[in-house]
Amino acid sequence: MNRYLRQLKEGILDQNPTLVQLLGMCPTLATTTSLENAFGMGMAATAVLICSNVFISLLRKFIPRQVRIAAYIVIVSGFVTAVELLMRAYLYPLYQALGLFIPLIVVNCIILARAEAFASKNKVLPSAMDGLSMGLGFTFALCILGTVRELLGSGSLLGYRVLPESYPDMVVFLLPPGAFLTLGFVIAAVQKLRGMSEERRRRRSAAPADTAAGATAPVAADGAHSAGEADGAGRKED
Amino acid sequence: MSFTDILLLMFSAVLVENFIFSRFYGCCPFLGVSEKPDTALGMGMAVTFVMTVSGAATWAVYRYLLVPFGLEYLQTVAFILVIAALVQFIEMFLRRFIPALYSALGIYLPLITTNCAVLSSALLIVQEDYNFIEAVCFGFSAALGFTLAITVFAGLRARMAYADPPRAFRGFPITLIAAGLLAMAFSCFSGVQL
């Protein structure tokens, strides 16, 4: 059980696929104009990631090494088509908002990377857990970006007006330049935090038993920090 | 379908609706393979080659294979297979017949299978219901826009190597911020009425 929890923490924080491994940039930049879209995209990718990891792990002894990438792509695209059809049937507004980025989950580097690096070498249950934790890490990163961009760009969250009416909407955050700038500032904040925690670890290398205590702190600091940084950037631009 | 229409389509695909700066297709290679201008140009050329051919191939597959059998919902699976096979085939063909071009593009070709610009151009061609000539022109000019973006950006990054940003911004963040500024420059094209 402990092992799965550690996997979950790795996926969401230490090895976050978007903010630390820097994979899957296209959907990260394109679908984070609002928190709702970001969450929807993250969940769709998570569903595909879990299914494809389980399936590839089941078939890992049968797929020949030479054609493994092609086999993975076929498996992933099958699940993506299923998710696409389900979303068109039950979540039509979200399906329309995300547009081509749902079929483009097929070529999301995170999914192929996890298939190649994890699911092809591990048993089914750890692979499913890996899919879940990496998917949640991706969703988490998208939600940070979605929150910052929706808040600064249209002054609302999940469609409800949060900031006072006197706040001038900075539309640039909903446009492509804002996507690049926000992601840049968020990753800078993550690098800063990682540098700080590494230094702390180095200083305390004599007593290496404080990982559990330090694990939860960065999350809260992360969100606040990145929002603050991006806010500063917004003001500069305005 | 007149010549002017084609020209307008190409202009808008290269500049107004640039794949990277206004639609975000192909950001992974854009951020990953843009450290040196000449490798960026090589990647751009490889993408241009594949996207032009795949535009034609996926158009034909959709029109003559998927539509007659009522299998339009399988387009994602079919297109990614066509693109993967095509990339493999182009690689073999170049190695056999045009070795000079192969040694220039060789290392970038396998990466293109998972480049979302190629798949998305195939899907856009279906969505916009282009005819064959439009499909080929769209694939070619969208890839040209990609090449323009990645080459210009590689030039920027080559100069940025001498800059000294704060420690937390070193590497990826400062690259993204530069991309944001370049995207602002490109967004001035979005006001162009065609």
PDB file of N, CA and C in Angstrom, chain A residues 3-38:
ATOM      1  N   ARG A   3       3.749   1.600  -1.107  1.00  0.00           N
ATOM      2  CA  ARG A   3       4.408   1.759  -2.381  1.00  0.00           C
ATOM      3  C   ARG A   3       3.536   2.549  -3.361  1.00  0.00           C
ATOM      4  N   TYR A   4       2.190   2.247  -3.316  1.00  0.00           N
ATOM      5  CA  TYR A   4       1.294   2.944  -4.225  1.00  0.00           C
ATOM      6  C   TYR A   4       1.178   4.417  -3.863  1.00  0.00           C
ATOM      7  N   LEU A   5       1.176   4.674  -2.549  1.00  0.00           N
ATOM      8  CA  LEU A   5       1.106   6.080  -2.118  1.00  0.00           C
ATOM      9  C   LEU A   5       2.338   6.829  -2.594  1.00  0.00           C
ATOM     10  N   ARG A   6       3.490   6.157  -2.500  1.00  0.00           N
ATOM     11  CA  ARG A   6       4.712   6.810  -2.951  1.00  0.00           C
ATOM     12  C   ARG A   6       4.642   7.100  -4.448  1.00  0.00           C
ATOM     13  N   GLN A   7       4.058   6.120  -5.206  1.00  0.00           N
ATOM     14  CA  GLN A   7       3.893   6.332  -6.645  1.00  0.00           C
ATOM     15  C   GLN A   7       3.027   7.559  -6.916  1.00  0.00           C
ATOM     16  N   LEU A   8       1.960   7.680  -6.114  1.00  0.00           N
ATOM     17  CA  LEU A   8       1.035   8.795  -6.295  1.00  0.00           C
ATOM     18  C   LEU A   8       1.748  10.120  -6.063  1.00  0.00           C
ATOM     19  N   LYS A   9       2.564  10.163  -5.020  1.00  0.00           N
ATOM     20  CA  LYS A   9       3.287  11.390  -4.701  1.00  0.00           C
ATOM     21  C   LYS A   9       4.308  11.720  -5.796  1.00  0.00           C
ATOM     22  N   GLU A  10       4.988  10.674  -6.289  1.00  0.00           N
ATOM     23  CA  GLU A  10       5.956  10.884  -7.376  1.00  0.00           C
ATOM     24  C   GLU A  10       5.274  11.525  -8.576  1.00  0.00           C
ATOM     25  N   GLY A  11       4.117  10.949  -8.966  1.00  0.00           N
ATOM     26  CA  GLY A  11       3.436  11.423 -10.168  1.00  0.00           C
ATOM     27  C   GLY A  11       2.944  12.845 -10.024  1.00  0.00           C
ATOM     28  N   ILE A  12       2.396  13.173  -8.838  1.00  0.00           N
ATOM     29  CA  ILE A  12       1.797  14.494  -8.700  1.00  0.00           C
ATOM     30  C   ILE A  12       2.852  15.555  -8.394  1.00  0.00           C
ATOM     31  N   LEU A  13       3.875  15.204  -7.586  1.00  0.00           N
ATOM     32  CA  LEU A  13       4.837  16.244  -7.191  1.00  0.00           C
ATOM     33  C   LEU A  13       6.229  16.030  -7.764  1.00  0.00           C
ATOM     34  N   ASP A  14       6.950  15.013  -7.238  1.00  0.00           N
ATOM     35  CA  ASP A  14       8.383  14.916  -7.554  1.00  0.00           C
ATOM     36  C   ASP A  14       8.659  14.716  -9.036  1.00  0.00           C
ATOM     37  N   GLN A  15       7.841  13.887  -9.693  1.00  0.00           N
ATOM     38  CA  GLN A  15       8.079  13.613 -11.109  1.00  0.00           C
ATOM     39  C   GLN A  15       6.903  14.099 -11.946  1.00  0.00           C
ATOM     40  N   ASN A  16       6.324  15.213 -11.577  1.00  0.00           N
ATOM     41  CA  ASN A  16       5.162  15.713 -12.305  1.00  0.00           C
ATOM     42  C   ASN A  16       5.449  15.756 -13.808  1.00  0.00           C
ATOM     43  N   PRO A  17       4.609  15.064 -14.620  1.00  0.00           N
ATOM     44  CA  PRO A  17       4.957  14.939 -16.043  1.00  0.00           C
ATOM     45  C   PRO A  17       5.058  16.286 -16.766  1.00  0.00           C
ATOM     46  N   THR A  18       4.232  17.255 -16.364  1.00  0.00           N
ATOM     47  CA  THR A  18       4.248  18.527 -17.084  1.00  0.00           C
ATOM     48  C   THR A  18       5.260  19.508 -16.504  1.00  0.00           C
ATOM     49  N   LEU A  19       5.215  19.681 -15.176  1.00  0.00           N
ATOM     50  CA  LEU A  19       6.008  20.753 -14.580  1.00  0.00           C
ATOM     51  C   LEU A  19       7.456  20.355 -14.335  1.00  0.00           C
ATOM     52  N   VAL A  20       7.733  19.052 -14.173  1.00  0.00           N
ATOM     53  CA  VAL A  20       9.106  18.632 -13.907  1.00  0.00           C
ATOM     54  C   VAL A  20       9.706  17.937 -15.126  1.00  0.00           C
ATOM     55  N   GLN A  21       8.957  16.975 -15.717  1.00  0.00           N
ATOM     56  CA  GLN A  21       9.503  16.277 -16.883  1.00  0.00           C
ATOM     57  C   GLN A  21       9.288  17.037 -18.184  1.00  0.00           C
ATOM     58  N   LEU A  22       8.444  18.072 -18.147  1.00  0.00           N
ATOM     59  CA  LEU A  22       8.217  18.951 -19.293  1.00  0.00           C
ATOM     60  C   LEU A  22       7.713  18.204 -20.533  1.00  0.00           C
ATOM     61  N   LEU A  23       6.758  17.285 -20.317  1.00  0.00           N
ATOM     62  CA  LEU A  23       6.167  16.554 -21.439  1.00  0.00           C
ATOM     63  C   LEU A  23       4.757  17.074 -21.705  1.00  0.00           C
ATOM     64  N   GLY A  24       4.265  16.812 -22.915  1.00  0.00           N
ATOM     65  CA  GLY A  24       2.869  17.131 -23.221  1.00  0.00           C
ATOM     66  C   GLY A  24       2.537  18.603 -23.213  1.00  0.00           C
ATOM     67  N   MET A  25       3.351  19.387 -23.900  1.00  0.00           N
ATOM     68  CA  MET A  25       3.177  20.839 -23.849  1.00  0.00           C
ATOM     69  C   MET A  25       1.965  21.345 -24.639  1.00  0.00           C
ATOM     70  N   CYS A  26       1.618  20.674 -25.748  1.00  0.00           N
ATOM     71  CA  CYS A  26       0.554  21.234 -26.597  1.00  0.00           C
ATOM     72  C   CYS A  26      -0.774  21.373 -25.857  1.00  0.00           C
ATOM     73  N   PRO A  27      -1.312  20.287 -25.255  1.00  0.00           N
ATOM     74  CA  PRO A  27      -2.573  20.462 -24.536  1.00  0.00           C
ATOM     75  C   PRO A  27      -2.420  21.377 -23.328  1.00  0.00           C
ATOM     76  N   THR A  28      -1.240  21.365 -22.701  1.00  0.00           N
ATOM     77  CA  THR A  28      -1.037  22.226 -21.542  1.00  0.00           C
ATOM     78  C   THR A  28      -1.210  23.688 -21.919  1.00  0.00           C
ATOM     79  N   LEU A  29      -0.678  24.068 -23.065  1.00  0.00           N
ATOM     80  CA  LEU A  29      -0.765  25.463 -23.470  1.00  0.00           C
ATOM     81  C   LEU A  29      -2.145  25.789 -24.032  1.00  0.00           C
ATOM     82  N   ALA A  30      -2.730  24.836 -24.755  1.00  0.00           N
ATOM     83  CA  ALA A  30      -3.903  25.186 -25.551  1.00  0.00           C
ATOM     84  C   ALA A  30      -5.204  25.120 -24.769  1.00  0.00           C
ATOM     85  N   THR A  31      -5.347  24.169 -23.843  1.00  0.00           N
ATOM     86  CA  THR A  31      -6.674  23.941 -23.269  1.00  0.00           C
ATOM     87  C   THR A  31      -6.845  24.579 -21.891  1.00  0.00           C
ATOM     88  N   THR A  32      -5.901  25.414 -21.469  1.00  0.00           N
ATOM     89  CA  THR A  32      -5.995  25.952 -20.114  1.00  0.00           C
ATOM     90  C   THR A  32      -6.570  27.359 -20.086  1.00  0.00           C
ATOM     91  N   THR A  33      -7.448  27.711 -21.032  1.00  0.00           N
ATOM     92  CA  THR A  33      -8.025  29.047 -20.985  1.00  0.00           C
ATOM     93  C   THR A  33      -9.019  29.176 -19.835  1.00  0.00           C
ATOM     94  N   SER A  34      -9.554  28.058 -19.343  1.00  0.00           N
ATOM     95  CA  SER A  34     -10.407  28.135 -18.160  1.00  0.00           C
ATOM     96  C   SER A  34     -10.173  26.881 -17.325  1.00  0.00           C
ATOM     97  N   LEU A  35     -10.505  26.981 -16.052  1.00  0.00           N
ATOM     98  CA  LEU A  35     -10.285  25.862 -15.140  1.00  0.00           C
ATOM     99  C   LEU A  35     -11.083  24.641 -15.582  1.00  0.00           C
ATOM    100  N   GLU A  36     -12.318  24.884 -16.058  1.00  0.00           N
ATOM    101  CA  GLU A  36     -13.184  23.774 -16.448  1.00  0.00           C
ATOM    102  C   GLU A  36     -12.571  22.986 -17.608  1.00  0.00           C
ATOM    103  N   ASN A  37     -12.112  23.711 -18.652  1.00  0.00           N
ATOM    104  CA  ASN A  37     -11.491  23.028 -19.789  1.00  0.00           C
ATOM    105  C   ASN A  37     -10.246  22.283 -19.360  1.00  0.00           C
ATOM    106  N   ALA A  38      -9.440  22.915 -18.489  1.00  0.00           N
ATOM    107  CA  ALA A  38      -8.194  22.300 -18.052  1.00  0.00           C
ATOM    108  C   ALA A  38      -8.484  20.992 -17.328  1.00  0.00           C
TER     109      ALA A  38
END
